[in-house]
Amino acid sequence: MQKIYIKDLSQHVGQEVTLSGWLFNKRSGGKIKFLVLRDGSGYLQCVYFKGNVSEDVFNLADRIGQESSIEVTGKVKVEPRAPGGFELDAVNLHLISEAHDYPITPKDHGIEFLMDNRHLWLRSSKQVAIMKIRHRIVKAIRDFFDERGFTLMDPPILTPAVCEGTSTLFETEYFDLGKAYLTQSGQLYAEAGAMALGKVYTFGPTFRAEKSKTRRHLTEFWMVEPEVAFNDLNADMDLAEEFLEYIVQTILKEKQEELKVLERDTSILEKVVRPFPRISYDQAVEILKKNGVDFQYGNDLGATDETIISNQYDRPVMVHRYPTAVKAFYMKRDPENPDLALAVDVLAPEGCGEIIGGSQREDNYELLLERIKEHNLPQEAFEWYLDLRRFGSVPHAGFGLGLERTVGWICGLDHVRETIPFPRMIYRNTP
Ligand code: 4AD
Ligand code: MG
């Protein structure tokens, strides 16, 4: 027999079907029990009338606790008032595994308790909605690049050298070869890929031993990084803008139900259409000054600075040309002012902060070598990367989008810990 899922019940109206899943919650009247079944695809209210089922079944329906695994049998009815629009006129109940005292109940639990029970918390309706949206965002990301002629290229996770600055490396012993580091970014490898394939993207987990305990920081997060040969900073910003619009509009179109579960105000997301405002770092500093911030020119933007800047706009804002001194070694300097890097950060609305960081890369061999030395990086470890400038170097650019920050923004969550199944943070590596 083919297994039937709740999401497909519209094809079974009037039929007697058997479905399996877990007891999500339960209400009772004297002669009637309402069991809500969840099966991962949806929720279904199953109605057990005392007169319609055996006494054993009625007693079982009365006895079993939340999250017991069960099989229900009954006739599918259209019921516009029920969640999902259907109801089951139940005739049978089969117990697979009985549960009692499930720790997560409809009452309020503190966040630490929920995080300790993340393996169970994932079953809650809000968490299920977030995971489904995350999954759809991942698919939108892949579709976007695949449809535009990019090749997916998987970079290594164990790497011999730094990419984003030495302060946030996780290190491990690597046999007789000394230390290896968990990758902070696939970018340097993506650049090699762009020289081979023209347009590539990497997509995978990245690691930062960030000491930051904020609502935006994980120590393990997923990043997608496109890299395009012959793109300059403007083309990089065009790509970032088109990409974000595509992701947000796809989720709006296809994940309305989940956004409703999350009570997301979608009118804000509807405004995420091109063109996005583009301002320079200098203009951003002006905005901060006008808003009474005592900002030191030359510093990187902090989280509150980013919020003040993004609050000026109704869609993501792209801030470009940051001071070279606060940005990574591989960024090309602005030919019109070498104190500025051809960098861009995209700041999401609603105080979500930076979701994309990108740049045009230094493509000149001598200048790149100079930067490697200035940053006190070991030249031997970067010889292969310098080869990309020795043999047929071309202008190129790319960016990295943080998946969890993007999920958090689109879902309207105030912390990234709910955007990934099992978050890794400075004070948490369990469950
Ligand atoms: O700005 P970042 O550090 O850029 C890079 O790693 C470049 N190599 C990307 C590139 O040009 N190919 O990181 C990119 C994005 C950030 O904008 C943010 O969304 C996310 O990665 N990110 C984090 N997300 C969660 N937790 C952290 N600790 C993060 N650090 C960065
Ligand atoms: Mg950044």
Short mmCIF file of C-alpha atoms and ligand atoms in Angstrom, two decimals, residues 163-164 184-188 190-191 202 206-210 212 214 216-227 236 327-328 330-331 344-346 353-359 361 397-406 416 424, ligand 1:
data_model
loop_
_atom_site.label_atom_id
_atom_site.label_comp_id
_atom_site.label_asym_id
_atom_site.label_seq_id
_atom_site.Cartn_x
_atom_site.Cartn_y
_atom_site.Cartn_z
CA CYS A 163 41.23 33.42 4.58
CA GLU A 164 39.42 35.95 6.75
CA GLN A 184 36.49 30.24 7.36
CA SER A 185 35.45 30.66 3.72
CA GLY A 186 35.73 28.78 0.44
CA GLN A 187 36.61 31.94 -1.44
CA LEU A 188 40.29 31.40 -2.27
CA ALA A 190 36.40 29.60 -5.57
CA GLU A 191 38.84 32.01 -7.21
CA THR A 202 30.75 27.17 -3.33
CA THR A 206 32.29 27.39 7.32
CA PHE A 207 33.81 27.88 10.75
CA ARG A 208 34.81 30.86 12.85
CA ALA A 209 36.10 30.70 16.39
CA GLU A 210 34.25 33.96 17.03
CA SER A 212 31.17 37.11 19.90
CA THR A 214 25.57 38.01 19.74
CA ARG A 216 24.09 37.08 14.67
CA HIS A 217 27.09 34.84 15.38
CA LEU A 218 27.51 31.10 15.10
CA THR A 219 30.84 29.26 15.18
CA GLU A 220 29.64 26.94 12.40
CA PHE A 221 27.49 28.45 9.66
CA TRP A 222 26.68 27.86 6.00
CA MET A 223 27.88 30.23 3.36
CA VAL A 224 27.28 30.41 -0.38
CA GLU A 225 30.06 32.11 -2.32
CA PRO A 226 29.78 32.95 -6.02
CA GLU A 227 32.95 34.00 -7.83
CA ASP A 236 29.36 42.07 -8.13
CA LYS A 327 39.09 44.68 5.29
CA ALA A 328 40.68 41.41 4.12
CA TYR A 330 42.70 39.87 -0.91
CA MET A 331 40.50 42.89 -1.67
CA VAL A 344 30.68 45.74 -0.45
CA ASP A 345 28.59 44.71 2.52
CA VAL A 346 24.86 44.23 2.09
CA GLY A 353 22.87 43.58 9.87
CA GLU A 354 25.36 42.30 7.31
CA ILE A 355 24.12 39.31 5.34
CA ILE A 356 26.55 39.59 2.42
CA GLY A 357 30.23 40.52 2.34
CA GLY A 358 32.02 40.71 -0.98
CA SER A 359 34.64 42.44 -3.08
CA ARG A 361 39.82 40.78 -5.74
CA ALA A 397 34.84 39.48 -7.94
CA GLY A 398 32.53 37.55 -5.66
CA PHE A 399 30.71 37.58 -2.36
CA GLY A 400 29.58 35.40 0.51
CA LEU A 401 26.00 35.19 1.78
CA GLY A 402 25.47 33.82 5.28
CA LEU A 403 22.62 31.32 5.11
CA GLU A 404 21.58 31.54 8.76
CA ARG A 405 21.42 35.33 8.85
CA THR A 406 19.35 35.20 5.68
CA VAL A 416 20.30 32.93 14.47
CA ARG A 424 27.12 25.76 17.39
O1 4AD B 1 31.97 39.01 5.33
P1 4AD B 1 32.50 37.62 5.40
O2 4AD B 1 33.51 37.32 6.45
O3 4AD B 1 33.08 37.32 3.94
C1 4AD B 1 33.80 36.24 3.56
O4 4AD B 1 34.00 35.25 4.20
C2 4AD B 1 34.25 36.35 2.12
N1 4AD B 1 35.34 35.39 1.91
C3 4AD B 1 33.08 36.10 1.20
C4 4AD B 1 33.43 36.19 -0.24
O5 4AD B 1 33.71 37.27 -0.72
N2 4AD B 1 33.43 35.07 -0.96
O6 4AD B 1 31.30 36.60 5.57
C5 4AD B 1 30.26 36.55 4.62
C6 4AD B 1 28.91 36.41 5.30
C7 4AD B 1 28.55 37.55 6.24
O7 4AD B 1 28.02 38.64 5.53
C8 4AD B 1 27.52 36.89 7.13
O8 4AD B 1 26.26 36.82 6.49
C9 4AD B 1 28.07 35.48 7.25
O9 4AD B 1 28.92 35.26 6.15
N3 4AD B 1 28.80 35.30 8.51
C10 4AD B 1 28.31 34.70 9.61
N4 4AD B 1 27.11 34.13 9.86
C11 4AD B 1 26.90 33.58 11.08
N5 4AD B 1 27.84 33.54 12.05
C12 4AD B 1 29.07 34.09 11.84
N6 4AD B 1 29.98 34.02 12.80
C13 4AD B 1 29.35 34.70 10.58
N7 4AD B 1 30.42 35.30 10.03
C14 4AD B 1 30.07 35.67 8.78
#
